XYZ file of C-alpha atoms in Angstrom:
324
model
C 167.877 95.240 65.928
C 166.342 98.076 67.609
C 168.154 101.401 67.427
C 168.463 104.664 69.630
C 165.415 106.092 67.967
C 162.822 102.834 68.689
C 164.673 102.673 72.504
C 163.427 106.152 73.035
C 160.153 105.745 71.351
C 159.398 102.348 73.479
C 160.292 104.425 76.403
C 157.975 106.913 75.808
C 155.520 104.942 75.048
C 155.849 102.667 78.671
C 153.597 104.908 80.409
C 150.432 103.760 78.660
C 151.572 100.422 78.296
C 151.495 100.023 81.831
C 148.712 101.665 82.374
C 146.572 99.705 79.645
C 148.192 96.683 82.024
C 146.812 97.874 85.092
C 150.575 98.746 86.645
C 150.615 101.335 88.883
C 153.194 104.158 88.172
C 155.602 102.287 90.311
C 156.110 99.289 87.456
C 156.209 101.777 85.228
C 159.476 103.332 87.039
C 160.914 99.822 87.537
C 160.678 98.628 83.833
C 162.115 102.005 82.893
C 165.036 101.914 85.814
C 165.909 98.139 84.248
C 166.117 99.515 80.439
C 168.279 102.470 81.453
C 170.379 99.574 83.771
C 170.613 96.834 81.459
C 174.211 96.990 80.007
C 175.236 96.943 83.595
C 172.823 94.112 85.069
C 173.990 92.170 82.577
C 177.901 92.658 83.234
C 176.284 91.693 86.840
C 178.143 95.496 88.006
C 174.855 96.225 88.781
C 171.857 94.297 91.079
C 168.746 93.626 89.997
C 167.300 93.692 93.675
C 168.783 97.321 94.056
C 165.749 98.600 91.288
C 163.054 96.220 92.964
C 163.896 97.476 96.184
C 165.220 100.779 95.869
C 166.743 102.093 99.193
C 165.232 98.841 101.024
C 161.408 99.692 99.786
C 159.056 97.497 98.231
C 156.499 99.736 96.961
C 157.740 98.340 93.193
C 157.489 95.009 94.167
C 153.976 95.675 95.832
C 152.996 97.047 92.420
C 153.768 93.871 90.541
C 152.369 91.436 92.441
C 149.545 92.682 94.348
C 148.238 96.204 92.527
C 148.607 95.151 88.839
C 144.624 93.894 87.692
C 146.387 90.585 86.845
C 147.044 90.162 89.566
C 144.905 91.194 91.877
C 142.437 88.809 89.922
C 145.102 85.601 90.348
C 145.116 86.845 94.087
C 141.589 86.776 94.515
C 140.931 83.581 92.874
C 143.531 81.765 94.703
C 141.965 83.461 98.197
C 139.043 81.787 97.132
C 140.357 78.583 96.384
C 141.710 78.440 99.943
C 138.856 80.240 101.959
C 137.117 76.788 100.478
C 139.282 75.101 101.598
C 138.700 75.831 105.087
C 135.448 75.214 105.304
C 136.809 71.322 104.377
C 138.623 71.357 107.472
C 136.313 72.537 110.040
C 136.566 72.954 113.008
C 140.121 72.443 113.074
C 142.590 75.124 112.252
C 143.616 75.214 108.379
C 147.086 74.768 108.163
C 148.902 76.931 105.346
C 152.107 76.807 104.492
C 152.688 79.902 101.842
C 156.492 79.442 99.994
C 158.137 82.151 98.979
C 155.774 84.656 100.437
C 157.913 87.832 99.081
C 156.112 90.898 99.972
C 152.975 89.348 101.102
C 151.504 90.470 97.942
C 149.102 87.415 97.434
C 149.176 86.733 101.690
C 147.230 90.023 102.305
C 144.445 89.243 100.025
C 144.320 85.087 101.239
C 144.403 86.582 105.020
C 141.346 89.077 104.421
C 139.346 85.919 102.232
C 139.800 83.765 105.238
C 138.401 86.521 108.006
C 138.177 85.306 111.496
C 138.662 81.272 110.264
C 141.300 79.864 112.927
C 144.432 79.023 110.898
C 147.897 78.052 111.699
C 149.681 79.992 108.552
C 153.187 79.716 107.959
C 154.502 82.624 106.278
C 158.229 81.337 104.436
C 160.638 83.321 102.257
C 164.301 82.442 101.655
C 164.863 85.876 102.795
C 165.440 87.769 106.497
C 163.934 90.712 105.408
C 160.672 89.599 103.764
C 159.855 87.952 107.316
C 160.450 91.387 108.524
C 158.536 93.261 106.299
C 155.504 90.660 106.990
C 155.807 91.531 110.892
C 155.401 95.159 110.450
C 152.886 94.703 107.818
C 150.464 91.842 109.429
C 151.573 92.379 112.433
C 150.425 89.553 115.114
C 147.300 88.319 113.256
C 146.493 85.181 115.390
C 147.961 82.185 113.906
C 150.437 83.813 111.352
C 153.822 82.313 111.898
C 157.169 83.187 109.802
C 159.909 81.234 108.656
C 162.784 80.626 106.508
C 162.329 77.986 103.490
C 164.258 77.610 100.854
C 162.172 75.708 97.821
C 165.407 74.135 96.077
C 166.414 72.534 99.257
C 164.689 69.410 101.049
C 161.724 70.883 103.205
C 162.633 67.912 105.369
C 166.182 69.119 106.485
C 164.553 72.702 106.936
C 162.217 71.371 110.191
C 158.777 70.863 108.152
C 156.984 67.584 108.365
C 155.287 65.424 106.074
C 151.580 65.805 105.611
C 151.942 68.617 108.224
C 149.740 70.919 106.111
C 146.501 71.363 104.260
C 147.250 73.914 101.917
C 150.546 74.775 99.804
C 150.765 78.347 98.714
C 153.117 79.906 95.921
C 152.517 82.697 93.997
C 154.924 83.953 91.973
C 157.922 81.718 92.984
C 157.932 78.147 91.752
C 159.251 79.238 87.820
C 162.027 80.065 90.375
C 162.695 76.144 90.837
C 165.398 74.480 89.303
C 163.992 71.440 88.567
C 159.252 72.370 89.091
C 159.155 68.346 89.020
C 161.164 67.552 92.190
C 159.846 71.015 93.937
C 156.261 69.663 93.153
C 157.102 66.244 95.083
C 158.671 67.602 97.854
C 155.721 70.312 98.499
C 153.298 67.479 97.854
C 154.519 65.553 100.521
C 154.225 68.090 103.169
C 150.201 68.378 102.340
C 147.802 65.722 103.924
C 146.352 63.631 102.393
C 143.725 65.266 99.585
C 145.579 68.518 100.420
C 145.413 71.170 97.988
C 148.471 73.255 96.339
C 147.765 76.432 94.816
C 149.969 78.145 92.653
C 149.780 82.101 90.717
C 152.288 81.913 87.827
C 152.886 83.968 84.701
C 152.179 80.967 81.709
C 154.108 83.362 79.298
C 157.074 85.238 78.332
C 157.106 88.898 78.216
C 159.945 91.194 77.351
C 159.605 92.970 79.862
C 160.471 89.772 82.084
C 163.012 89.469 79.498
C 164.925 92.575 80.521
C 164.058 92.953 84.466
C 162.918 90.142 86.329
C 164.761 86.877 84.687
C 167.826 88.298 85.501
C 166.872 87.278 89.372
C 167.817 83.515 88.053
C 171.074 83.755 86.606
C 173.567 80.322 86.866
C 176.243 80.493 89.618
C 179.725 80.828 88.573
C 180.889 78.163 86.595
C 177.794 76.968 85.941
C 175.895 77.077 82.405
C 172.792 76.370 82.942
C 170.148 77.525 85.969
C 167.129 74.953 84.703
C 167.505 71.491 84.810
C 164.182 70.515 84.302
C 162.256 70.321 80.955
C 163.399 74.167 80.260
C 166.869 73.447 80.314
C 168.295 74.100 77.010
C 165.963 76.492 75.988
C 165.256 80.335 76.295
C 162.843 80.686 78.677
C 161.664 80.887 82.093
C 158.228 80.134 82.405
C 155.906 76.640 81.964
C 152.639 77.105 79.964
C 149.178 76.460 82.074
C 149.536 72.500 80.125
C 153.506 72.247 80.907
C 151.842 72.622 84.791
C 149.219 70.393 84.340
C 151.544 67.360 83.372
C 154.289 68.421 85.725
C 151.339 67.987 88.573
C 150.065 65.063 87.152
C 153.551 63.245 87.493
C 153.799 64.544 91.050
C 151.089 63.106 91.998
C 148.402 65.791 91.882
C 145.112 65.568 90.294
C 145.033 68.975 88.518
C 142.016 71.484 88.505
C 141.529 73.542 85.782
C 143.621 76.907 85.327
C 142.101 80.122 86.252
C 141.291 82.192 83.993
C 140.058 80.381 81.793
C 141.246 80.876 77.830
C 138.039 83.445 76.658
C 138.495 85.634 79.984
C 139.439 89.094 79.467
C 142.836 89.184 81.387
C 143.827 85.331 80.224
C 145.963 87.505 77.531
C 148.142 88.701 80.350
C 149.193 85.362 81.083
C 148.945 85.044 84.997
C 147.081 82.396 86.201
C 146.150 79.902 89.054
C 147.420 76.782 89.215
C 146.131 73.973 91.536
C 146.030 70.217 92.335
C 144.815 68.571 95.044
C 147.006 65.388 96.392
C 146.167 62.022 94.600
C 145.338 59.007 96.602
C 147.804 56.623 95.927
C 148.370 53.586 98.285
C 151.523 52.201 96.322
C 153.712 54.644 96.364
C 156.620 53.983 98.320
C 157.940 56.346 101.198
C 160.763 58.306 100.973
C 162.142 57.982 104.822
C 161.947 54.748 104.701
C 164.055 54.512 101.445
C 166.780 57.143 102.828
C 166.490 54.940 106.108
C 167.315 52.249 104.064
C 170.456 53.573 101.150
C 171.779 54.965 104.415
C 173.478 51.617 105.866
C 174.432 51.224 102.309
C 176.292 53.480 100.872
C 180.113 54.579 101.389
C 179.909 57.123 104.125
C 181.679 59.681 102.249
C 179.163 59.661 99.355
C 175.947 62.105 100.685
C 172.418 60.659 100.683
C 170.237 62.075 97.262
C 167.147 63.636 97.884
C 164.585 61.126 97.784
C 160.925 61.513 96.324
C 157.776 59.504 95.163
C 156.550 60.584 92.070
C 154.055 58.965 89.417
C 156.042 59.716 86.525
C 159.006 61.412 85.343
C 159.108 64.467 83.081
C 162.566 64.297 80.769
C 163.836 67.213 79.185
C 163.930 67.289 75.555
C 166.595 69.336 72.782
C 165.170 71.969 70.576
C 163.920 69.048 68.113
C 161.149 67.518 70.727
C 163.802 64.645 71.250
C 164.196 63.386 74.620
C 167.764 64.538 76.086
């Protein structure tokens, strides 16, 4: 157990840790706000969005996701992946749909990759004021819409509709999911067919995740457990780039390979690009029509599931490797 003395030599020794990171001084303020804070963030008598956002600014938050060299690197690969994309779907517009769009931290760099190529991009966060941040900061770029979407609720219920978009884009977000298997199915059912979802995700635990940014995710009251997908039970947040793979692979994506790849540079970082394009898959069975049909069914008290396809299912397992 780490005493006084290592806590203040850790401290002092942030600075270059961030630095040798790529962080801008900003990170370096946050991860050192969330130390001093932590006795109180995790009493929850003190908010981890207050040292994100201090005073309503999102210079920190700008820092992690869009100035850090990780990721600016996962920003500009997945740009790439989607300015190729476009030139798929010539000469109609490319329709984006980016989820959980935060600070525009990743939208920025996609928006500047793409140039003048006519898009319709919808810009979602779960939030009020990240859609108002991304109208003072893009402004009224031509074809950049904003919206409120929620990932752990049905995209359905929340006015989107199936194979209504060419490209899925989260970076940063879907470790956020409750359950990544039923996320993936839902966001794979929005894209048209061979439509491509591209994700930027950390594939690694850090402590300084540990101690800041995992206590975002915390259970609601009463409840014990915030994961109820293949992490639930354990002590962890994030999916390794193979967990993804297979988690795609049941959704019904055919994954591409993660970017970086293992013998780049900044793969020890552990950000990296996650895509799949949508399988072809004439079999599978819709999901309207099966709510259409459970709806004459069942007691009219008891509330319809959510409903998706999928190609296989992903159990959890107990600290043994044991299915649960």
């Amino acid at each position: 157990m780490p005493d006084r003395r290592d806590h203040a030599r850790a401290l002092r020794e942030l600075d270059g840790a961030c630095a040798g990171l790529g962080y801008p001084a900003s990170m370096t303020r946050f991860f050192r706000a969330a130390a001093e804070r932590l006795p109180l963030l995790l009493r929850d008598r003190a908010s981890l969005q207050e040292v994100l956002f201090p005073d309503g600014e999102t210079d920190t938050a700008q820092g992690n996701y869009r100035d850090s060299v990780p990721s600016r690197w996962a920003n500009h690969a997945a740009a790439s992946l989607i300015a190729g994309e476009s030139r798929r779907t010539t000469p109609a517009p490319l329709r984006v749909l980016e989820a959980g769009a935060g600070v525009g931290g990743t939208t920025g760099t996609v928006l500047e990759a793409l140039g003048d190529t006519p898009v319709d991009y919808l810009f979602t966060d779960v939030s009020p004021f990240f859609l108002r941040t991304a109208r003072d900061v893009f402004g009224d770029r031509p074809g950049l819409r904003h919206a409120l979407f929620d990932i752990q609720a049905d995209p359905l219920e929340q006015g989107l509709e199936p194979e209504s978009q060419d490209v899925v884009l989260a970076a940063n977000v879907l470790h956020n999911a409750r359950h990544v298997g039923r996320c993936l199915a839902a966001l794979r059912e929005l894209l048209a067919p061979d439509g491509l979802l591209v994700l930027v995700e950390s594939c690694q635990e850090h402590y300084q995740a540990l101690t800041s940014m995992y206590l975002l995710m915390s259970p609601a009251p009463g409840e014990q457990e915030w994961f109820t997908d293949l992490r639930a039970g354990q002590d962890r947040v994030f999916l390794t780039a193979g967990e993804w793979a297979r988690q795609l692979d049941a959704a019904g994506f055919d994954p591409l390979p993660a970017l970086p790849h293992e013998e780049h540079p900044l793969a020890a970082a552990g950000q990296r690009v996650i895509a799949g394009r949508v399988r072809s898959h004439g079999a599978r069975p819709d999901p309207g029509r099966v709510r259409a049909a459970l709806a004459g069914r069942l007691p009219p008290a008891l509330s319809l599931p959510r409903i998706h396809a999928v190609d296989d299912v992903i159990r959890p397992t107990d600290p043994t490797g044991a299915p649960c």
